[in-house]
PDB file of C-alpha atoms and ligand atoms in Angstrom:
ATOM      1  CA  MET A 458      -0.114   2.831  -8.796  1.00  0.00           C
ATOM      2  CA  THR A 459      -0.281   6.293  -8.645  1.00  0.00           C
ATOM      3  CA  PHE A 460       1.931   6.844 -11.963  1.00  0.00           C
ATOM      4  CA  ALA A 461       0.022   4.358 -13.379  1.00  0.00           C
ATOM      5  CA  GLU A 462      -2.780   5.259 -13.502  1.00  0.00           C
ATOM      6  CA  LYS A 463      -1.711   8.432 -14.616  1.00  0.00           C
ATOM      7  CA  ASN A 464      -0.649   6.970 -17.299  1.00  0.00           C
ATOM      8  CA  VAL A 465       2.735   7.970 -16.856  1.00  0.00           C
ATOM      9  CA  THR A 466       6.401   6.392 -16.657  1.00  0.00           C
ATOM     10  CA  PRO A 467       8.620   8.043 -13.968  1.00  0.00           C
ATOM     11  CA  GLU A 468      12.269   7.355 -14.279  1.00  0.00           C
ATOM     12  CA  MET A 469      12.514   5.464 -11.598  1.00  0.00           C
ATOM     13  CA  THR A 470      15.799   4.121  -9.668  1.00  0.00           C
ATOM     14  CA  THR A 471      16.088   1.400  -7.154  1.00  0.00           C
ATOM     15  CA  VAL A 472      17.584   2.005  -4.006  1.00  0.00           C
ATOM     16  CA  ASP A 473      18.403  -1.753  -2.689  1.00  0.00           C
ATOM     17  CA  VAL A 474      17.242  -2.376   0.811  1.00  0.00           C
ATOM     18  CA  PHE A 475      18.613  -5.927   1.256  1.00  0.00           C
ATOM     19  CA  ALA A 476      21.845  -4.626   0.819  1.00  0.00           C
ATOM     20  CA  GLY A 477      21.311  -1.576   3.455  1.00  0.00           C
ATOM     21  CA  ALA A 478      21.333   1.973   0.448  1.00  0.00           C
ATOM     22  CA  GLN A 479      18.599   3.393   2.151  1.00  0.00           C
ATOM     23  CA  LYS A 480      21.062   3.665   5.042  1.00  0.00           C
ATOM     24  CA  SER A 481      24.130   6.051   2.997  1.00  0.00           C
ATOM     25  CA  PRO A 482      25.179   9.150   2.893  1.00  0.00           C
ATOM     26  CA  GLU A 483      23.699   9.679   0.117  1.00  0.00           C
ATOM     27  CA  HIS A 484      20.354   7.906   0.587  1.00  0.00           C
ATOM     28  CA  MET A 485      19.796  10.232   4.042  1.00  0.00           C
ATOM     29  CA  LYS A 486      20.762  13.701   2.605  1.00  0.00           C
ATOM     30  CA  HIS A 487      16.964  12.837   0.177  1.00  0.00           C
ATOM     31  CA  GLN A 488      14.934  10.596   2.630  1.00  0.00           C
ATOM     32  CA  PRO A 489      16.561  11.537   6.709  1.00  0.00           C
ATOM     33  CA  PHE A 490      15.117   8.447   8.305  1.00  0.00           C
ATOM     34  CA  GLY A 491      16.725   5.836   5.918  1.00  0.00           C
ATOM     35  CA  GLN A 492      13.816   4.608   4.179  1.00  0.00           C
ATOM     36  CA  ILE A 493      11.836   4.366   0.617  1.00  0.00           C
ATOM     37  CA  PRO A 494      10.284   6.039  -1.420  1.00  0.00           C
ATOM     38  CA  VAL A 495      11.750   8.935  -2.518  1.00  0.00           C
ATOM     39  CA  LEU A 496       9.857  11.537  -5.295  1.00  0.00           C
ATOM     40  CA  GLN A 497      11.635  13.989  -6.862  1.00  0.00           C
ATOM     41  CA  ASP A 498       9.882  16.631  -9.233  1.00  0.00           C
ATOM     42  CA  GLY A 499      12.638  18.528 -10.884  1.00  0.00           C
ATOM     43  CA  ASP A 500      13.702  20.497  -8.127  1.00  0.00           C
ATOM     44  CA  PHE A 501      10.735  19.816  -5.698  1.00  0.00           C
ATOM     45  CA  GLU A 502      11.606  16.524  -3.516  1.00  0.00           C
ATOM     46  CA  MET A 503      10.132  14.517  -0.438  1.00  0.00           C
ATOM     47  CA  PHE A 504       9.506  11.791   1.326  1.00  0.00           C
ATOM     48  CA  GLU A 505       6.604   9.844   2.894  1.00  0.00           C
ATOM     49  CA  SER A 506       4.770   7.555   0.132  1.00  0.00           C
ATOM     50  CA  ARG A 507       0.957   8.287   1.392  1.00  0.00           C
ATOM     51  CA  ALA A 508       2.070  12.148   1.172  1.00  0.00           C
ATOM     52  CA  ILE A 509       3.656  11.780  -2.316  1.00  0.00           C
ATOM     53  CA  ILE A 510       0.578  10.007  -4.427  1.00  0.00           C
ATOM     54  CA  ARG A 511      -1.933  12.589  -2.495  1.00  0.00           C
ATOM     55  CA  TYR A 512       0.655  14.811  -4.718  1.00  0.00           C
ATOM     56  CA  LEU A 513       1.130  13.348  -7.708  1.00  0.00           C
ATOM     57  CA  ASP A 514      -2.942  13.283  -7.811  1.00  0.00           C
ATOM     58  CA  SER A 515      -2.907  16.624  -7.387  1.00  0.00           C
ATOM     59  CA  GLN A 516      -0.186  17.517  -9.429  1.00  0.00           C
ATOM     60  CA  LEU A 517      -0.955  14.809 -12.694  1.00  0.00           C
ATOM     61  CA  SER A 518      -3.718  15.605 -15.450  1.00  0.00           C
ATOM     62  CA  SER A 519      -3.844  13.117 -17.299  1.00  0.00           C
ATOM     63  CA  GLY A 520      -5.444   9.297 -15.823  1.00  0.00           C
ATOM     64  CA  ALA A 521      -8.360   8.342 -13.544  1.00  0.00           C
ATOM     65  CA  LYS A 522      -8.857  11.705 -11.089  1.00  0.00           C
ATOM     66  CA  LEU A 523      -7.886   9.077  -8.217  1.00  0.00           C
ATOM     67  CA  THR A 524      -9.416  11.592  -4.877  1.00  0.00           C
ATOM     68  CA  PRO A 525     -13.165  12.624  -4.909  1.00  0.00           C
ATOM     69  CA  SER A 526     -14.057  16.108  -5.010  1.00  0.00           C
ATOM     70  CA  ASP A 527     -17.533  15.766  -2.503  1.00  0.00           C
ATOM     71  CA  ALA A 528     -15.836  16.901   0.902  1.00  0.00           C
ATOM     72  CA  LYS A 529     -17.305  13.853   3.060  1.00  0.00           C
ATOM     73  CA  LEU A 530     -16.199  10.900   0.388  1.00  0.00           C
ATOM     74  CA  HIS A 531     -12.728  13.076   0.544  1.00  0.00           C
ATOM     75  CA  ALA A 532     -12.676  12.227   4.976  1.00  0.00           C
ATOM     76  CA  LYS A 533     -14.154   9.131   4.092  1.00  0.00           C
ATOM     77  CA  MET A 534     -10.812   8.442   1.420  1.00  0.00           C
ATOM     78  CA  GLU A 535      -8.367  10.470   4.468  1.00  0.00           C
ATOM     79  CA  GLN A 536     -10.165   7.995   7.143  1.00  0.00           C
ATOM     80  CA  TRP A 537      -9.152   4.664   5.373  1.00  0.00           C
ATOM     81  CA  ILE A 538      -6.042   5.291   3.770  1.00  0.00           C
ATOM     82  CA  SER A 539      -5.129   6.141   8.196  1.00  0.00           C
ATOM     83  CA  VAL A 540      -6.243   2.583   8.924  1.00  0.00           C
ATOM     84  CA  GLU A 541      -4.440   1.355   6.353  1.00  0.00           C
ATOM     85  CA  SER A 542      -1.446   3.075   8.435  1.00  0.00           C
ATOM     86  CA  ALA A 543      -2.236   2.843  11.593  1.00  0.00           C
ATOM     87  CA  ASN A 544      -4.107   0.197  11.574  1.00  0.00           C
ATOM     88  CA  PHE A 545      -3.714  -2.767   8.997  1.00  0.00           C
ATOM     89  CA  THR A 546      -0.205  -2.307   7.599  1.00  0.00           C
ATOM     90  CA  PRO A 547       1.969  -2.738  10.557  1.00  0.00           C
ATOM     91  CA  SER A 548      -0.078  -5.913  11.458  1.00  0.00           C
ATOM     92  CA  ALA A 549       0.822  -7.028   7.818  1.00  0.00           C
ATOM     93  CA  MET A 550       3.987  -6.290   7.876  1.00  0.00           C
ATOM     94  CA  ALA A 551       4.514  -8.315  10.387  1.00  0.00           C
ATOM     95  CA  TYR A 552       3.033 -11.405   8.297  1.00  0.00           C
ATOM     96  CA  ILE A 553       5.279 -10.268   4.962  1.00  0.00           C
ATOM     97  CA  TYR A 554       8.484  -9.851   7.496  1.00  0.00           C
ATOM     98  CA  GLN A 555       8.494 -13.076   8.898  1.00  0.00           C
ATOM     99  CA  TYR A 556       7.252 -15.016   6.164  1.00  0.00           C
ATOM    100  CA  MET A 557       8.785 -13.616   3.562  1.00  0.00           C
ATOM    101  CA  PHE A 558      11.642 -10.563   4.700  1.00  0.00           C
ATOM    102  CA  ILE A 559      13.212 -12.498   7.214  1.00  0.00           C
ATOM    103  CA  PRO A 560      13.467 -16.489   5.334  1.00  0.00           C
ATOM    104  CA  MET A 561      15.020 -13.908   1.912  1.00  0.00           C
ATOM    105  CA  ARG A 562      17.959 -13.194   3.824  1.00  0.00           C
ATOM    106  CA  GLY A 563      18.072 -16.423   5.864  1.00  0.00           C
ATOM    107  CA  GLY A 564      16.248 -16.096   9.125  1.00  0.00           C
ATOM    108  CA  LYS A 565      13.667 -17.992  10.444  1.00  0.00           C
ATOM    109  CA  THR A 566      10.006 -17.046  11.453  1.00  0.00           C
ATOM    110  CA  ASP A 567       9.284 -16.097  14.458  1.00  0.00           C
ATOM    111  CA  GLU A 568       6.098 -17.729  15.058  1.00  0.00           C
ATOM    112  CA  SER A 569       5.167 -15.383  18.530  1.00  0.00           C
ATOM    113  CA  VAL A 570       5.104 -12.311  16.425  1.00  0.00           C
ATOM    114  CA  VAL A 571       2.682 -13.757  13.993  1.00  0.00           C
ATOM    115  CA  ALA A 572       0.698 -15.465  17.001  1.00  0.00           C
ATOM    116  CA  ALA A 573       0.688 -11.440  18.394  1.00  0.00           C
ATOM    117  CA  ALA A 574      -0.299  -9.487  14.914  1.00  0.00           C
ATOM    118  CA  LYS A 575      -2.784 -12.540  13.998  1.00  0.00           C
ATOM    119  CA  PRO A 576      -5.987 -11.079  16.195  1.00  0.00           C
ATOM    120  CA  LYS A 577      -5.466  -7.374  14.816  1.00  0.00           C
ATOM    121  CA  LEU A 578      -5.282  -8.434  11.255  1.00  0.00           C
ATOM    122  CA  GLU A 579      -8.519 -10.079  11.631  1.00  0.00           C
ATOM    123  CA  ALA A 580      -9.759  -7.470  13.864  1.00  0.00           C
ATOM    124  CA  CYS A 581      -8.894  -5.242  10.445  1.00  0.00           C
ATOM    125  CA  CYS A 582      -9.676  -7.540   7.607  1.00  0.00           C
ATOM    126  CA  ASP A 583     -13.375  -7.849   9.660  1.00  0.00           C
ATOM    127  CA  ILE A 584     -13.744  -4.329   9.261  1.00  0.00           C
ATOM    128  CA  LEU A 585     -12.426  -3.379   6.150  1.00  0.00           C
ATOM    129  CA  ASP A 586     -14.846  -6.627   5.009  1.00  0.00           C
ATOM    130  CA  LYS A 587     -18.001  -5.279   6.719  1.00  0.00           C
ATOM    131  CA  ASN A 588     -16.944  -1.498   4.576  1.00  0.00           C
ATOM    132  CA  LEU A 589     -17.657  -3.331   1.373  1.00  0.00           C
ATOM    133  CA  ALA A 590     -20.268  -4.623   1.726  1.00  0.00           C
ATOM    134  CA  ASP A 591     -22.065  -3.415  -0.358  1.00  0.00           C
ATOM    135  CA  LYS A 592     -19.673  -1.084  -1.820  1.00  0.00           C
ATOM    136  CA  GLN A 593     -17.561  -1.407  -5.234  1.00  0.00           C
ATOM    137  CA  PHE A 594     -14.134  -0.368  -3.616  1.00  0.00           C
ATOM    138  CA  LEU A 595     -13.102   0.864   0.138  1.00  0.00           C
ATOM    139  CA  CYS A 596     -15.126   4.817  -1.311  1.00  0.00           C
ATOM    140  CA  GLY A 597     -18.045   3.984  -2.698  1.00  0.00           C
ATOM    141  CA  ASP A 598     -18.130   3.362  -6.188  1.00  0.00           C
ATOM    142  CA  MET A 599     -14.780   5.411  -7.245  1.00  0.00           C
ATOM    143  CA  PHE A 600     -11.326   3.575  -7.397  1.00  0.00           C
ATOM    144  CA  THR A 601      -9.175   5.560  -4.116  1.00  0.00           C
ATOM    145  CA  LEU A 602      -6.127   6.828  -3.064  1.00  0.00           C
ATOM    146  CA  ALA A 603      -6.864   5.317   0.040  1.00  0.00           C
ATOM    147  CA  ASP A 604      -7.812   1.357  -2.385  1.00  0.00           C
ATOM    148  CA  ILE A 605      -4.028   2.364  -3.800  1.00  0.00           C
ATOM    149  CA  GLY A 606      -2.794   2.499  -0.050  1.00  0.00           C
ATOM    150  CA  PHE A 607      -3.722  -0.928   0.782  1.00  0.00           C
ATOM    151  CA  MET A 608      -2.279  -3.204  -2.443  1.00  0.00           C
ATOM    152  CA  PRO A 609       1.098  -3.101  -1.541  1.00  0.00           C
ATOM    153  CA  TYR A 610       0.518  -4.661   1.457  1.00  0.00           C
ATOM    154  CA  LEU A 611      -2.340  -6.822   0.358  1.00  0.00           C
ATOM    155  CA  GLU A 612      -0.210  -8.547  -2.775  1.00  0.00           C
ATOM    156  CA  TYR A 613       2.613  -9.733  -0.539  1.00  0.00           C
ATOM    157  CA  LEU A 614       0.375 -11.078   2.603  1.00  0.00           C
ATOM    158  CA  MET A 615      -1.276 -12.498   0.222  1.00  0.00           C
ATOM    159  CA  GLN A 616       2.238 -14.623  -0.955  1.00  0.00           C
ATOM    160  CA  THR A 617       1.690 -15.480   3.073  1.00  0.00           C
ATOM    161  CA  PRO A 618      -0.228 -17.966   5.329  1.00  0.00           C
ATOM    162  CA  GLY A 619      -2.065 -14.060   5.812  1.00  0.00           C
ATOM    163  CA  LYS A 620      -3.796 -15.133   2.524  1.00  0.00           C
ATOM    164  CA  GLU A 621      -6.202 -17.259   4.491  1.00  0.00           C
ATOM    165  CA  ILE A 622      -7.483 -14.937   6.977  1.00  0.00           C
ATOM    166  CA  VAL A 623      -8.479 -12.310   3.858  1.00  0.00           C
ATOM    167  CA  ALA A 624      -9.957 -15.804   1.651  1.00  0.00           C
ATOM    168  CA  ALA A 625     -12.205 -16.381   4.795  1.00  0.00           C
ATOM    169  CA  ARG A 626     -13.835 -12.383   4.172  1.00  0.00           C
ATOM    170  CA  PRO A 627     -15.541 -12.706   1.170  1.00  0.00           C
ATOM    171  CA  ASN A 628     -16.297  -8.765  -0.074  1.00  0.00           C
ATOM    172  CA  MET A 629     -12.280  -7.955   1.079  1.00  0.00           C
ATOM    173  CA  MET A 630     -10.965 -10.890  -0.983  1.00  0.00           C
ATOM    174  CA  LYS A 631     -13.616  -8.967  -3.874  1.00  0.00           C
ATOM    175  CA  TRP A 632     -12.339  -6.301  -3.415  1.00  0.00           C
ATOM    176  CA  TRP A 633      -8.610  -7.390  -4.002  1.00  0.00           C
ATOM    177  CA  GLU A 634      -9.181  -9.095  -6.935  1.00  0.00           C
ATOM    178  CA  ARG A 635     -10.948  -6.279  -8.309  1.00  0.00           C
ATOM    179  CA  ILE A 636      -8.448  -3.709  -8.144  1.00  0.00           C
ATOM    180  CA  SER A 637      -5.550  -6.335  -8.010  1.00  0.00           C
ATOM    181  CA  SER A 638      -7.060  -6.923 -11.643  1.00  0.00           C
ATOM    182  CA  ARG A 639      -6.865  -3.493 -12.937  1.00  0.00           C
ATOM    183  CA  PRO A 640      -4.759  -3.224 -16.298  1.00  0.00           C
ATOM    184  CA  SER A 641      -2.601  -0.491 -13.929  1.00  0.00           C
ATOM    185  CA  TRP A 642      -1.840  -2.690 -10.964  1.00  0.00           C
ATOM    186  CA  LYS A 643      -0.045  -5.405 -13.483  1.00  0.00           C
ATOM    187  CA  LYS A 644       2.060  -2.206 -14.588  1.00  0.00           C
ATOM    188  CA  ALA A 645       2.883  -1.043 -11.413  1.00  0.00           C
ATOM    189  CA  ILE A 646       3.973  -4.934 -10.232  1.00  0.00           C
ATOM    190  CA  GLY A 647       6.352  -5.446 -13.113  1.00  0.00           C
ATOM    191  CA  GLN A 648       3.039  -7.551 -14.931  1.00  0.00           C
ATOM    192  CA  ALA A 649       2.155  -6.649 -18.283  1.00  0.00           C
TER     193      ALA A 649
HETATM  194  N1  LIG B1555       6.778   6.384   6.142  1.00  0.00           N
HETATM  195  C1  LIG B1555       6.826   5.468   4.739  1.00  0.00           C
HETATM  196  C2  LIG B1555       7.496   4.147   5.192  1.00  0.00           C
HETATM  197  C3  LIG B1555       8.236   3.879   4.553  1.00  0.00           C
HETATM  198  C4  LIG B1555       8.996   2.454   4.385  1.00  0.00           C
HETATM  199  O1  LIG B1555       8.900   1.179   5.379  1.00  0.00           O
HETATM  200  N2  LIG B1555       9.687   1.901   3.809  1.00  0.00           N
HETATM  201  C5  LIG B1555      10.608   0.494   3.502  1.00  0.00           C
HETATM  202  C6  LIG B1555      10.056  -0.045   2.288  1.00  0.00           C
HETATM  203  S1  LIG B1555       8.700  -0.431   1.643  1.00  0.00           S
HETATM  204  C7  LIG B1555      12.189   0.634   3.994  1.00  0.00           C
HETATM  205  O2  LIG B1555      12.336   1.764   3.493  1.00  0.00           O
HETATM  206  N3  LIG B1555      12.533  -0.537   4.153  1.00  0.00           N
HETATM  207  C8  LIG B1555      13.986  -0.682   4.789  1.00  0.00           C
HETATM  208  C9  LIG B1555      14.408   0.034   6.305  1.00  0.00           C
HETATM  209  O3  LIG B1555      13.590   0.480   7.052  1.00  0.00           O
HETATM  210  O4  LIG B1555      15.915   0.443   6.743  1.00  0.00           O
HETATM  211  C10 LIG B1555       6.495   5.716   3.949  1.00  0.00           C
HETATM  212  O5  LIG B1555       5.279   5.483   3.678  1.00  0.00           O
HETATM  213  O6  LIG B1555       6.987   6.553   2.551  1.00  0.00           O
END
């Protein structure tokens, strides 16, 4: 999504996580935790998606600027990036694993995992919904890296029963419709 906003098409290499390729010694030379993604820029290499998107926004001058220059708005962007990684994503991923990834591998949904995640996801979505009551994007009028951070998880969450949690929160739902209808997102998810 960050590349798409910058109008840059990266060279992509697929790592087949369902086949366990992320744990291969070759891949772990690049990502020592045995995960994806990895960014290679010439002889510079790094991992951790949120660090990668900050690097891309600082290095690519084309397309949209995704980080506010105002110090207070920048701080708010960092705040929402932290909320995404610490509060939203762990509970959203419980839904995504239990309703998508585990069944895709032939496993059965563990409803107790979903039940434990539900109140946490609801509380986080309440906070997002309240913040978005008077804003187009998480930090106001500017679409930033903070909005991008939520997008891959929301894309999957909306394909699980977790969709109801988002749909019940009108400001959050309108925000998701707004950001996921961007042409860059259609490009990022291969629908354009
Ligand atoms: N904090 C890391 C997390 C990376 C992560 O969880 N990657 C997942 C795919 S989205 C993965 O590689 N899962 C396979 C595994 O952990 O074996 C980041 O944001 O880059």
